[in-house]
Amino acid sequence: MSQFWSDIVHELIPYTPGEQPKVQALVKLNTNENPYGPSPKVVAAINAEVTDSLRLYPDPNSDQLKDTIADYHGLSSDQVFVGNGSDEVLAHIFQGLLKHSRPLLFPDVTYSFYPVYCGLYGIEYETISLDQHFEINIHDYDRPNGGIIFPNPNAPTSIPLELEKIEALLQKNRYSVVVVDEAYVDFGTESAVRLINTYSNLLVTQTLSKARSLAGLRVGYALGHSELIEALIRIKDSFNSYPIDRLAEAGAIAAIQDVDYFEETCKKVIATRESLVKGMEAMGFVVLPSGANFIFAKHSSFDGAVLAAKLREQNIIVRHFKKPERIAQFIRVTIGTESQTGQLLSALRLILKND
Ligand SMILES: Cc1ncc(COP(=O)(O)O)c(C=O)c1O
């Protein structure tokens, strides 16, 4: 606390990111990173960019990257906005498209950055309870709103929402922007991108942090009608003209273009997820159906916090959320390599045996 803080700083409740431990020897399954490195073509492209040209500012519009993303998704470049991680893209969306006199709607159990952005930008919001299966029920969103946002698959529950339901939501809310945060979509969830040319109120965000193994590069993007994109460009150019640096642009282009590597990585993660789910269910865990690179699971004999602490004693970090209370029993586990998954299953067996 300081006399120099503005009122807004006093009031902020910032987001708490998952731990990035300084110790190397841990099995790190807490922040939904990809266990495999990025494509070798990404590393080569970044290395090639490490030249004297770094003295120059990057392209403020990231045109080459936008063209590459547009080509990949079958859209035009004016339907693409890029930013420093999808968190930054989301921040601009909240400020530029979701602040209205009616409240923004999002699930009660969801990405915990959403209420933080609302606090930062003074956006009124209402949370809508997930149903008893932890699923989004679109009928519950049938109320006056100034926008709707949810991740698909949802986080931290990992459960996907079918495309027909998203389309029904878009039809019912023609006068608000519906944002589908597809941070984890490539791990077995159907994308809403193909609805973009039909619904001018749809905005989809994606990231290179998860399926393309580039959490450290900080590149995310939004796809939607050019008028929605224009709002984001106006915010960006009033905030930071160069969110994508030269190395990030080179690496991101190479990542989007290396489709084979991306598909191979996603396949491996999905296969490991399936074997982890089987292993945990065999031990009595309830695992919610996952379309993501993480699972959300609970065991009747343990509180989630206790389980996370016991795993930590065995050098394995997973994520536990104390709130809301409904999910306190659960742990969120990022899908690691086959070998990390084996270590996790052995550690869980030991914990259950000693109970
Ligand atoms: C649902 C969701 N959306 C967006 C993000 C932000 O991703 P990034 O800023 O790395 O693109 C995350 C990060 O974990 C997430 O879980």
mmCIF file of C-alpha atoms and ligand atoms in Angstrom:
data_model
loop_
_atom_site.group_PDB
_atom_site.id
_atom_site.type_symbol
_atom_site.label_atom_id
_atom_site.label_comp_id
_atom_site.label_asym_id
_atom_site.label_seq_id
_atom_site.Cartn_x
_atom_site.Cartn_y
_atom_site.Cartn_z
ATOM 1 C CA MET A 1 0.000 0.000 0.000
ATOM 2 C CA SER A 2 1.281 3.404 -0.857
ATOM 3 C CA GLN A 3 0.016 6.950 -1.027
ATOM 4 C CA PHE A 4 1.191 6.971 -4.643
ATOM 5 C CA TRP A 5 -1.197 4.236 -5.762
ATOM 6 C CA SER A 6 -4.199 5.242 -7.836
ATOM 7 C CA ASP A 7 -7.675 4.152 -6.666
ATOM 8 C CA ILE A 8 -7.771 1.372 -9.230
ATOM 9 C CA VAL A 9 -4.529 -0.151 -7.905
ATOM 10 C CA HIS A 10 -6.000 -0.252 -4.396
ATOM 11 C CA GLU A 11 -9.030 -2.102 -5.689
ATOM 12 C CA LEU A 12 -7.361 -4.611 -8.032
ATOM 13 C CA ILE A 13 -7.376 -8.321 -7.237
ATOM 14 C CA PRO A 14 -4.689 -9.551 -9.656
ATOM 15 C CA TYR A 15 -4.578 -12.971 -11.302
ATOM 16 C CA THR A 16 -2.300 -15.538 -9.646
ATOM 17 C CA PRO A 17 -0.324 -17.476 -12.257
ATOM 18 C CA GLY A 18 0.672 -21.084 -11.604
ATOM 19 C CA GLU A 19 4.062 -21.549 -9.978
ATOM 20 C CA GLN A 20 7.170 -21.489 -12.202
ATOM 21 C CA PRO A 21 9.556 -23.304 -9.846
ATOM 22 C CA LYS A 22 13.247 -22.422 -9.808
ATOM 23 C CA VAL A 23 14.173 -26.049 -9.057
ATOM 24 C CA GLN A 24 14.720 -28.116 -12.217
ATOM 25 C CA ALA A 25 14.092 -31.636 -10.947
ATOM 26 C CA LEU A 26 10.326 -31.295 -10.542
ATOM 27 C CA VAL A 27 7.718 -32.982 -12.704
ATOM 28 C CA LYS A 28 5.871 -29.850 -13.701
ATOM 29 C CA LEU A 29 2.217 -30.552 -14.455
ATOM 30 C CA ASN A 30 0.718 -27.303 -13.143
ATOM 31 C CA THR A 31 0.486 -24.695 -15.918
ATOM 32 C CA ASN A 32 -0.761 -26.555 -18.995
ATOM 33 C CA GLU A 33 2.412 -26.101 -20.981
ATOM 34 C CA ASN A 34 3.255 -28.614 -23.691
ATOM 35 C CA PRO A 35 5.721 -31.289 -22.519
ATOM 36 C CA TYR A 36 7.335 -31.338 -25.974
ATOM 37 C CA GLY A 37 9.507 -28.541 -27.329
ATOM 38 C CA PRO A 38 8.497 -26.411 -30.298
ATOM 39 C CA SER A 39 9.138 -27.504 -33.890
ATOM 40 C CA PRO A 40 12.862 -27.439 -34.839
ATOM 41 C CA LYS A 41 11.785 -25.130 -37.685
ATOM 42 C CA VAL A 42 10.636 -22.603 -35.065
ATOM 43 C CA VAL A 43 14.011 -22.664 -33.336
ATOM 44 C CA ALA A 44 15.790 -22.263 -36.710
ATOM 45 C CA ALA A 45 13.538 -19.347 -37.694
ATOM 46 C CA ILE A 46 14.167 -17.542 -34.393
ATOM 47 C CA ASN A 47 17.925 -18.117 -34.636
ATOM 48 C CA ALA A 48 17.936 -16.746 -38.184
ATOM 49 C CA GLU A 49 16.300 -13.575 -36.884
ATOM 50 C CA VAL A 50 19.001 -12.955 -34.279
ATOM 51 C CA THR A 51 20.896 -10.424 -36.397
ATOM 52 C CA ASP A 52 21.659 -6.714 -36.529
ATOM 53 C CA SER A 53 18.046 -6.200 -37.582
ATOM 54 C CA LEU A 54 17.123 -6.375 -33.884
ATOM 55 C CA ARG A 55 18.099 -2.700 -33.685
ATOM 56 C CA LEU A 56 14.965 -1.959 -35.735
ATOM 57 C CA TYR A 57 11.399 -2.014 -34.427
ATOM 58 C CA PRO A 58 9.324 -4.927 -35.688
ATOM 59 C CA ASP A 59 6.402 -4.516 -38.099
ATOM 60 C CA PRO A 60 3.743 -2.849 -35.890
ATOM 61 C CA ASN A 61 0.992 -4.652 -37.797
ATOM 62 C CA SER A 62 2.675 -8.097 -37.879
ATOM 63 C CA ASP A 63 1.356 -8.420 -41.438
ATOM 64 C CA GLN A 64 3.296 -11.561 -42.350
ATOM 65 C CA LEU A 65 2.113 -13.342 -39.225
ATOM 66 C CA LYS A 66 -1.487 -12.258 -39.777
ATOM 67 C CA ASP A 67 -1.333 -13.493 -43.400
ATOM 68 C CA THR A 68 0.039 -16.854 -42.206
ATOM 69 C CA ILE A 69 -2.688 -17.240 -39.566
ATOM 70 C CA ALA A 70 -5.378 -16.137 -42.038
ATOM 71 C CA ASP A 71 -4.167 -18.702 -44.619
ATOM 72 C CA TYR A 72 -4.104 -21.450 -42.013
ATOM 73 C CA HIS A 73 -7.701 -20.785 -40.931
ATOM 74 C CA GLY A 74 -9.081 -19.944 -44.395
ATOM 75 C CA LEU A 75 -9.883 -16.341 -43.408
ATOM 76 C CA SER A 76 -8.705 -12.954 -44.647
ATOM 77 C CA SER A 77 -6.014 -10.941 -42.866
ATOM 78 C CA ASP A 78 -8.462 -8.280 -41.730
ATOM 79 C CA GLN A 79 -10.195 -11.003 -39.696
ATOM 80 C CA VAL A 80 -7.032 -11.589 -37.625
ATOM 81 C CA PHE A 81 -5.653 -9.727 -34.605
ATOM 82 C CA VAL A 82 -2.363 -10.767 -32.953
ATOM 83 C CA GLY A 83 -1.029 -9.957 -29.505
ATOM 84 C CA ASN A 84 1.496 -10.750 -26.800
ATOM 85 C CA GLY A 85 -0.101 -14.012 -25.706
ATOM 86 C CA SER A 86 -3.847 -14.545 -25.763
ATOM 87 C CA ASP A 87 -4.001 -12.960 -22.298
ATOM 88 C CA GLU A 88 -3.131 -9.619 -23.866
ATOM 89 C CA VAL A 89 -5.586 -10.229 -26.713
ATOM 90 C CA LEU A 90 -8.282 -11.034 -24.131
ATOM 91 C CA ALA A 91 -7.460 -7.885 -22.179
ATOM 92 C CA HIS A 92 -8.060 -5.788 -25.316
ATOM 93 C CA ILE A 93 -11.288 -7.694 -26.007
ATOM 94 C CA PHE A 94 -12.592 -6.988 -22.511
ATOM 95 C CA GLN A 95 -11.775 -3.320 -22.784
ATOM 96 C CA GLY A 96 -12.824 -2.832 -26.387
ATOM 97 C CA LEU A 97 -15.802 -5.116 -26.880
ATOM 98 C CA LEU A 98 -17.214 -6.357 -23.576
ATOM 99 C CA LYS A 99 -17.713 -3.206 -21.534
ATOM 100 C CA HIS A 100 -21.349 -2.174 -21.885
ATOM 101 C CA SER A 101 -24.251 -1.107 -19.696
ATOM 102 C CA ARG A 102 -25.502 -4.706 -19.483
ATOM 103 C CA PRO A 103 -23.413 -7.264 -17.595
ATOM 104 C CA LEU A 104 -20.896 -9.568 -19.217
ATOM 105 C CA LEU A 105 -21.721 -13.254 -18.629
ATOM 106 C CA PHE A 106 -19.269 -16.089 -18.000
ATOM 107 C CA PRO A 107 -19.317 -19.398 -16.109
ATOM 108 C CA ASP A 108 -18.815 -19.473 -12.334
ATOM 109 C CA VAL A 109 -16.036 -22.025 -12.782
ATOM 110 C CA THR A 110 -13.763 -20.782 -15.550
ATOM 111 C CA TYR A 111 -10.492 -19.054 -16.429
ATOM 112 C CA SER A 112 -9.805 -16.920 -13.375
ATOM 113 C CA PHE A 113 -8.376 -14.058 -15.433
ATOM 114 C CA TYR A 114 -11.875 -13.041 -16.608
ATOM 115 C CA PRO A 115 -13.000 -11.410 -13.342
ATOM 116 C CA VAL A 116 -9.564 -9.798 -13.068
ATOM 117 C CA TYR A 117 -10.023 -8.014 -16.413
ATOM 118 C CA CYS A 118 -13.488 -6.950 -15.283
ATOM 119 C CA GLY A 119 -11.915 -5.406 -12.176
ATOM 120 C CA LEU A 120 -9.215 -3.697 -14.213
ATOM 121 C CA TYR A 121 -11.611 -2.180 -16.732
ATOM 122 C CA GLY A 122 -14.636 -1.650 -14.472
ATOM 123 C CA ILE A 123 -16.828 -4.112 -16.346
ATOM 124 C CA GLU A 124 -20.013 -5.301 -14.687
ATOM 125 C CA TYR A 125 -20.385 -9.083 -14.872
ATOM 126 C CA GLU A 126 -22.549 -11.996 -13.758
ATOM 127 C CA THR A 127 -21.321 -15.535 -13.351
ATOM 128 C CA ILE A 128 -23.535 -18.380 -14.530
ATOM 129 C CA SER A 129 -23.306 -21.694 -12.667
ATOM 130 C CA LEU A 130 -22.091 -24.733 -14.528
ATOM 131 C CA ASP A 131 -24.671 -27.533 -14.299
ATOM 132 C CA GLN A 132 -24.341 -30.510 -11.954
ATOM 133 C CA HIS A 133 -22.004 -32.222 -14.450
ATOM 134 C CA PHE A 134 -19.758 -29.129 -14.536
ATOM 135 C CA GLU A 135 -20.990 -28.347 -18.036
ATOM 136 C CA ILE A 136 -22.050 -25.045 -19.592
ATOM 137 C CA ASN A 137 -25.816 -25.023 -20.133
ATOM 138 C CA ILE A 138 -26.462 -22.443 -22.860
ATOM 139 C CA HIS A 139 -30.077 -21.902 -21.750
ATOM 140 C CA ASP A 140 -28.778 -20.379 -18.533
ATOM 141 C CA TYR A 141 -27.269 -17.585 -20.664
ATOM 142 C CA ASP A 142 -30.708 -16.607 -21.888
ATOM 143 C CA ARG A 143 -30.768 -13.230 -20.151
ATOM 144 C CA PRO A 144 -29.906 -9.617 -20.956
ATOM 145 C CA ASN A 145 -26.159 -9.256 -21.401
ATOM 146 C CA GLY A 146 -23.443 -7.027 -22.789
ATOM 147 C CA GLY A 147 -21.399 -10.000 -23.993
ATOM 148 C CA ILE A 148 -20.590 -13.640 -23.243
ATOM 149 C CA ILE A 149 -17.194 -15.269 -22.820
ATOM 150 C CA PHE A 150 -16.121 -18.827 -22.022
ATOM 151 C CA PRO A 151 -13.206 -21.081 -22.861
ATOM 152 C CA ASN A 152 -13.869 -24.093 -25.079
ATOM 153 C CA PRO A 153 -12.893 -26.528 -23.717
ATOM 154 C CA ASN A 154 -13.625 -24.841 -20.421
ATOM 155 C CA ALA A 155 -10.802 -24.368 -17.931
ATOM 156 C CA PRO A 156 -10.118 -25.771 -15.423
ATOM 157 C CA THR A 157 -12.867 -28.362 -16.005
ATOM 158 C CA SER A 158 -11.499 -29.410 -19.465
ATOM 159 C CA ILE A 159 -15.009 -30.188 -20.775
ATOM 160 C CA PRO A 160 -15.790 -29.207 -24.401
ATOM 161 C CA LEU A 161 -19.032 -27.554 -25.509
ATOM 162 C CA GLU A 162 -20.530 -28.854 -28.779
ATOM 163 C CA LEU A 163 -20.476 -26.531 -31.794
ATOM 164 C CA GLU A 164 -24.267 -26.711 -32.278
ATOM 165 C CA LYS A 165 -24.682 -25.255 -28.796
ATOM 166 C CA ILE A 166 -22.247 -22.436 -29.540
ATOM 167 C CA GLU A 167 -24.162 -21.723 -32.734
ATOM 168 C CA ALA A 168 -27.453 -21.602 -30.816
ATOM 169 C CA LEU A 169 -25.872 -19.148 -28.366
ATOM 170 C CA LEU A 170 -24.699 -16.959 -31.261
ATOM 171 C CA GLN A 171 -28.176 -16.960 -32.796
ATOM 172 C CA LYS A 172 -29.821 -15.970 -29.527
ATOM 173 C CA ASN A 173 -27.321 -13.176 -28.829
ATOM 174 C CA ARG A 174 -27.062 -11.384 -32.154
ATOM 175 C CA TYR A 175 -26.623 -8.050 -30.367
ATOM 176 C CA SER A 176 -23.720 -9.046 -28.122
ATOM 177 C CA VAL A 177 -20.245 -10.307 -28.813
ATOM 178 C CA VAL A 178 -19.744 -13.974 -27.945
ATOM 179 C CA VAL A 179 -16.080 -14.761 -27.287
ATOM 180 C CA VAL A 180 -14.921 -18.375 -27.473
ATOM 181 C CA ASP A 181 -11.507 -18.711 -25.847
ATOM 182 C CA GLU A 182 -9.965 -21.674 -27.658
ATOM 183 C CA ALA A 183 -6.652 -21.837 -25.799
ATOM 184 C CA TYR A 184 -6.908 -25.652 -25.631
ATOM 185 C CA VAL A 185 -9.036 -26.413 -28.680
ATOM 186 C CA ASP A 186 -6.402 -28.422 -30.573
ATOM 187 C CA PHE A 187 -6.472 -31.291 -28.092
ATOM 188 C CA GLY A 188 -9.723 -32.787 -29.304
ATOM 189 C CA THR A 189 -12.350 -30.014 -29.191
ATOM 190 C CA GLU A 190 -14.187 -28.752 -32.268
ATOM 191 C CA SER A 191 -13.278 -25.154 -33.149
ATOM 192 C CA ALA A 192 -15.860 -22.422 -33.724
ATOM 193 C CA VAL A 193 -13.642 -20.764 -36.365
ATOM 194 C CA ARG A 194 -15.800 -22.119 -39.183
ATOM 195 C CA LEU A 195 -18.774 -20.104 -37.860
ATOM 196 C CA ILE A 196 -16.920 -16.791 -38.180
ATOM 197 C CA ASN A 197 -18.109 -15.956 -41.693
ATOM 198 C CA THR A 198 -21.724 -16.607 -40.653
ATOM 199 C CA TYR A 199 -21.835 -14.750 -37.324
ATOM 200 C CA SER A 200 -20.454 -11.224 -37.149
ATOM 201 C CA ASN A 201 -20.834 -11.307 -33.330
ATOM 202 C CA LEU A 202 -18.389 -14.222 -32.886
ATOM 203 C CA LEU A 203 -14.807 -13.723 -31.769
ATOM 204 C CA VAL A 204 -12.505 -16.721 -31.309
ATOM 205 C CA THR A 205 -9.167 -16.499 -29.491
ATOM 206 C CA GLN A 206 -6.320 -18.977 -29.841
ATOM 207 C CA THR A 207 -2.762 -19.179 -28.574
ATOM 208 C CA LEU A 208 0.592 -20.622 -29.601
ATOM 209 C CA SER A 209 1.325 -21.361 -25.930
ATOM 210 C CA LYS A 210 -0.282 -24.786 -25.724
ATOM 211 C CA ALA A 211 -0.544 -26.962 -28.862
ATOM 212 C CA ARG A 212 2.422 -25.232 -30.513
ATOM 213 C CA SER A 213 4.649 -25.460 -27.427
ATOM 214 C CA LEU A 214 5.454 -21.733 -27.358
ATOM 215 C CA ALA A 215 4.279 -20.453 -23.963
ATOM 216 C CA GLY A 216 7.643 -18.703 -23.628
ATOM 217 C CA LEU A 217 7.288 -16.754 -26.894
ATOM 218 C CA ARG A 218 3.995 -15.022 -25.970
ATOM 219 C CA VAL A 219 1.877 -15.046 -29.123
ATOM 220 C CA GLY A 220 -1.904 -15.278 -29.230
ATOM 221 C CA TYR A 221 -4.577 -14.144 -31.647
ATOM 222 C CA ALA A 222 -8.234 -13.369 -32.189
ATOM 223 C CA LEU A 223 -10.314 -14.246 -35.256
ATOM 224 C CA GLY A 224 -13.599 -12.583 -36.157
ATOM 225 C CA HIS A 225 -15.435 -10.024 -38.241
ATOM 226 C CA SER A 226 -13.183 -7.183 -39.450
ATOM 227 C CA GLU A 227 -15.191 -4.639 -37.411
ATOM 228 C CA LEU A 228 -14.463 -6.532 -34.191
ATOM 229 C CA ILE A 229 -10.810 -6.795 -35.193
ATOM 230 C CA GLU A 230 -10.688 -3.060 -35.893
ATOM 231 C CA ALA A 231 -11.765 -2.363 -32.293
ATOM 232 C CA LEU A 232 -8.834 -4.436 -31.039
ATOM 233 C CA ILE A 233 -6.379 -2.663 -33.351
ATOM 234 C CA ARG A 234 -7.597 0.677 -32.039
ATOM 235 C CA ILE A 235 -6.975 -0.459 -28.449
ATOM 236 C CA LYS A 236 -3.573 -1.940 -29.302
ATOM 237 C CA ASP A 237 -2.458 1.241 -31.033
ATOM 238 C CA SER A 238 -3.453 3.190 -27.944
ATOM 239 C CA PHE A 239 -1.461 0.868 -25.673
ATOM 240 C CA ASN A 240 1.598 -0.728 -27.332
ATOM 241 C CA SER A 241 2.247 -0.503 -31.067
ATOM 242 C CA TYR A 242 4.695 -3.433 -31.098
ATOM 243 C CA PRO A 243 3.294 -6.340 -29.069
ATOM 244 C CA ILE A 244 4.946 -8.930 -31.329
ATOM 245 C CA ASP A 245 8.731 -8.625 -31.415
ATOM 246 C CA ARG A 246 10.884 -9.726 -34.346
ATOM 247 C CA LEU A 247 11.825 -13.096 -32.811
ATOM 248 C CA ALA A 248 8.228 -13.835 -31.843
ATOM 249 C CA GLU A 249 6.936 -13.071 -35.326
ATOM 250 C CA ALA A 250 9.554 -15.295 -37.005
ATOM 251 C CA GLY A 251 8.943 -18.168 -34.574
ATOM 252 C CA ALA A 252 5.164 -17.900 -34.713
ATOM 253 C CA ILE A 253 5.090 -17.975 -38.516
ATOM 254 C CA ALA A 254 7.268 -21.103 -38.566
ATOM 255 C CA ALA A 255 5.069 -22.744 -35.909
ATOM 256 C CA ILE A 256 1.836 -22.151 -37.808
ATOM 257 C CA GLN A 257 3.418 -23.383 -41.037
ATOM 258 C CA ASP A 258 4.772 -26.629 -39.559
ATOM 259 C CA VAL A 259 1.419 -28.382 -39.537
ATOM 260 C CA ASP A 260 2.900 -31.907 -39.440
ATOM 261 C CA TYR A 261 4.858 -31.245 -36.247
ATOM 262 C CA PHE A 262 1.854 -29.608 -34.606
ATOM 263 C CA GLU A 263 -0.474 -32.499 -35.467
ATOM 264 C CA GLU A 264 2.062 -35.069 -34.293
ATOM 265 C CA THR A 265 2.521 -33.273 -30.944
ATOM 266 C CA CYS A 266 -1.226 -32.992 -30.353
ATOM 267 C CA LYS A 267 -1.681 -36.694 -31.150
ATOM 268 C CA LYS A 268 0.981 -37.671 -28.607
ATOM 269 C CA VAL A 269 -0.547 -35.488 -25.894
ATOM 270 C CA ILE A 270 -4.045 -36.873 -26.549
ATOM 271 C CA ALA A 271 -2.784 -40.487 -26.448
ATOM 272 C CA THR A 272 -1.017 -39.840 -23.130
ATOM 273 C CA ARG A 273 -4.138 -38.160 -21.764
ATOM 274 C CA GLU A 274 -6.190 -41.247 -22.556
ATOM 275 C CA SER A 275 -3.747 -43.570 -20.778
ATOM 276 C CA LEU A 276 -3.533 -41.216 -17.770
ATOM 277 C CA VAL A 277 -7.341 -41.096 -17.491
ATOM 278 C CA LYS A 278 -7.531 -44.913 -17.586
ATOM 279 C CA GLY A 279 -4.808 -45.220 -14.943
ATOM 280 C CA MET A 280 -6.451 -42.698 -12.609
ATOM 281 C CA GLU A 281 -9.946 -44.111 -13.052
ATOM 282 C CA ALA A 282 -8.580 -47.537 -12.156
ATOM 283 C CA MET A 283 -7.477 -46.001 -8.819
ATOM 284 C CA GLY A 284 -10.945 -44.637 -8.092
ATOM 285 C CA PHE A 285 -10.544 -41.091 -9.426
ATOM 286 C CA VAL A 286 -13.464 -39.354 -11.085
ATOM 287 C CA VAL A 287 -12.043 -37.618 -14.171
ATOM 288 C CA LEU A 288 -14.167 -35.120 -16.088
ATOM 289 C CA PRO A 289 -14.297 -35.712 -19.886
ATOM 290 C CA SER A 290 -11.356 -33.757 -21.329
ATOM 291 C CA GLY A 291 -10.913 -32.052 -24.685
ATOM 292 C CA ALA A 292 -7.765 -30.295 -23.446
ATOM 293 C CA ASN A 293 -4.097 -30.939 -22.592
ATOM 294 C CA PHE A 294 -5.056 -31.293 -18.943
ATOM 295 C CA ILE A 295 -7.523 -33.216 -16.860
ATOM 296 C CA PHE A 296 -9.635 -32.272 -13.852
ATOM 297 C CA ALA A 297 -9.973 -35.099 -11.363
ATOM 298 C CA LYS A 298 -11.019 -35.884 -7.802
ATOM 299 C CA HIS A 299 -10.744 -38.789 -5.415
ATOM 300 C CA SER A 300 -13.294 -39.359 -2.688
ATOM 301 C CA SER A 301 -10.615 -40.088 -0.049
ATOM 302 C CA PHE A 302 -8.666 -36.848 -0.490
ATOM 303 C CA ASP A 303 -9.257 -33.152 -0.550
ATOM 304 C CA GLY A 304 -7.629 -31.651 -3.653
ATOM 305 C CA ALA A 305 -5.264 -29.481 -1.573
ATOM 306 C CA VAL A 306 -4.039 -32.511 0.387
ATOM 307 C CA LEU A 307 -3.469 -34.500 -2.779
ATOM 308 C CA ALA A 308 -1.568 -31.633 -4.404
ATOM 309 C CA ALA A 309 0.595 -31.273 -1.270
ATOM 310 C CA LYS A 310 1.322 -35.015 -1.140
ATOM 311 C CA LEU A 311 2.298 -35.015 -4.815
ATOM 312 C CA ARG A 312 4.546 -32.034 -4.198
ATOM 313 C CA GLU A 313 6.372 -34.053 -1.523
ATOM 314 C CA GLN A 314 7.176 -36.443 -4.357
ATOM 315 C CA ASN A 315 8.395 -33.601 -6.577
ATOM 316 C CA ILE A 316 5.306 -33.483 -8.767
ATOM 317 C CA ILE A 317 3.427 -30.188 -9.084
ATOM 318 C CA VAL A 318 -0.213 -30.059 -10.118
ATOM 319 C CA ARG A 319 -2.677 -27.170 -9.737
ATOM 320 C CA HIS A 320 -5.301 -26.896 -7.047
ATOM 321 C CA PHE A 321 -7.959 -24.173 -6.821
ATOM 322 C CA LYS A 322 -9.380 -23.381 -3.380
ATOM 323 C CA LYS A 323 -12.272 -21.483 -4.894
ATOM 324 C CA PRO A 324 -15.036 -21.852 -5.761
ATOM 325 C CA GLU A 325 -15.709 -24.462 -3.104
ATOM 326 C CA ARG A 326 -17.396 -26.731 -5.636
ATOM 327 C CA ILE A 327 -14.049 -27.557 -7.177
ATOM 328 C CA ALA A 328 -11.919 -27.669 -4.023
ATOM 329 C CA GLN A 329 -11.912 -31.487 -4.133
ATOM 330 C CA PHE A 330 -10.330 -31.494 -7.615
ATOM 331 C CA ILE A 331 -6.794 -31.275 -8.911
ATOM 332 C CA ARG A 332 -5.914 -30.080 -12.392
ATOM 333 C CA VAL A 333 -3.174 -32.105 -14.004
ATOM 334 C CA THR A 334 -1.374 -31.045 -17.185
ATOM 335 C CA ILE A 335 -0.634 -33.877 -19.596
ATOM 336 C CA GLY A 336 3.111 -34.518 -19.527
ATOM 337 C CA THR A 337 5.303 -36.958 -21.419
ATOM 338 C CA GLU A 338 4.636 -40.708 -21.143
ATOM 339 C CA SER A 339 7.429 -40.926 -18.596
ATOM 340 C CA GLN A 340 6.075 -38.045 -16.463
ATOM 341 C CA THR A 341 2.634 -39.641 -16.556
ATOM 342 C CA GLY A 342 4.174 -42.914 -15.366
ATOM 343 C CA GLN A 343 5.809 -41.051 -12.446
ATOM 344 C CA LEU A 344 2.510 -39.377 -11.576
ATOM 345 C CA LEU A 345 0.598 -42.667 -11.579
ATOM 346 C CA SER A 346 3.263 -44.332 -9.376
ATOM 347 C CA ALA A 347 3.156 -41.394 -6.936
ATOM 348 C CA LEU A 348 -0.654 -41.541 -6.752
ATOM 349 C CA ARG A 349 -0.550 -45.300 -6.136
ATOM 350 C CA LEU A 350 1.854 -44.743 -3.248
ATOM 351 C CA ILE A 351 -0.298 -41.965 -1.752
ATOM 352 C CA LEU A 352 -3.440 -44.102 -1.925
ATOM 353 C CA LYS A 353 -1.644 -47.158 -0.487
ATOM 354 C CA ASN A 354 -0.389 -45.167 2.517
ATOM 355 C CA ASP A 355 -3.794 -43.656 3.187
HETATM 356 C C1 LIG B 1 -8.471 -20.503 -20.827
HETATM 357 C C2 LIG B 1 -7.215 -19.769 -21.094
HETATM 358 N N1 LIG B 1 -7.235 -18.731 -21.930
HETATM 359 C C3 LIG B 1 -6.110 -18.037 -22.204
HETATM 360 C C4 LIG B 1 -4.915 -18.365 -21.629
HETATM 361 C C5 LIG B 1 -3.722 -17.494 -21.899
HETATM 362 O O1 LIG B 1 -2.766 -18.083 -22.689
HETATM 363 P P1 LIG B 1 -1.567 -17.271 -23.291
HETATM 364 O O2 LIG B 1 -1.570 -15.886 -22.716
HETATM 365 O O3 LIG B 1 -0.349 -18.037 -22.934
HETATM 366 O O4 LIG B 1 -1.819 -17.240 -24.771
HETATM 367 C C6 LIG B 1 -4.826 -19.437 -20.744
HETATM 368 C C7 LIG B 1 -3.544 -19.778 -20.112
HETATM 369 O O5 LIG B 1 -3.337 -20.701 -19.414
HETATM 370 C C8 LIG B 1 -6.014 -20.159 -20.473
HETATM 371 O O6 LIG B 1 -6.013 -21.175 -19.600
#
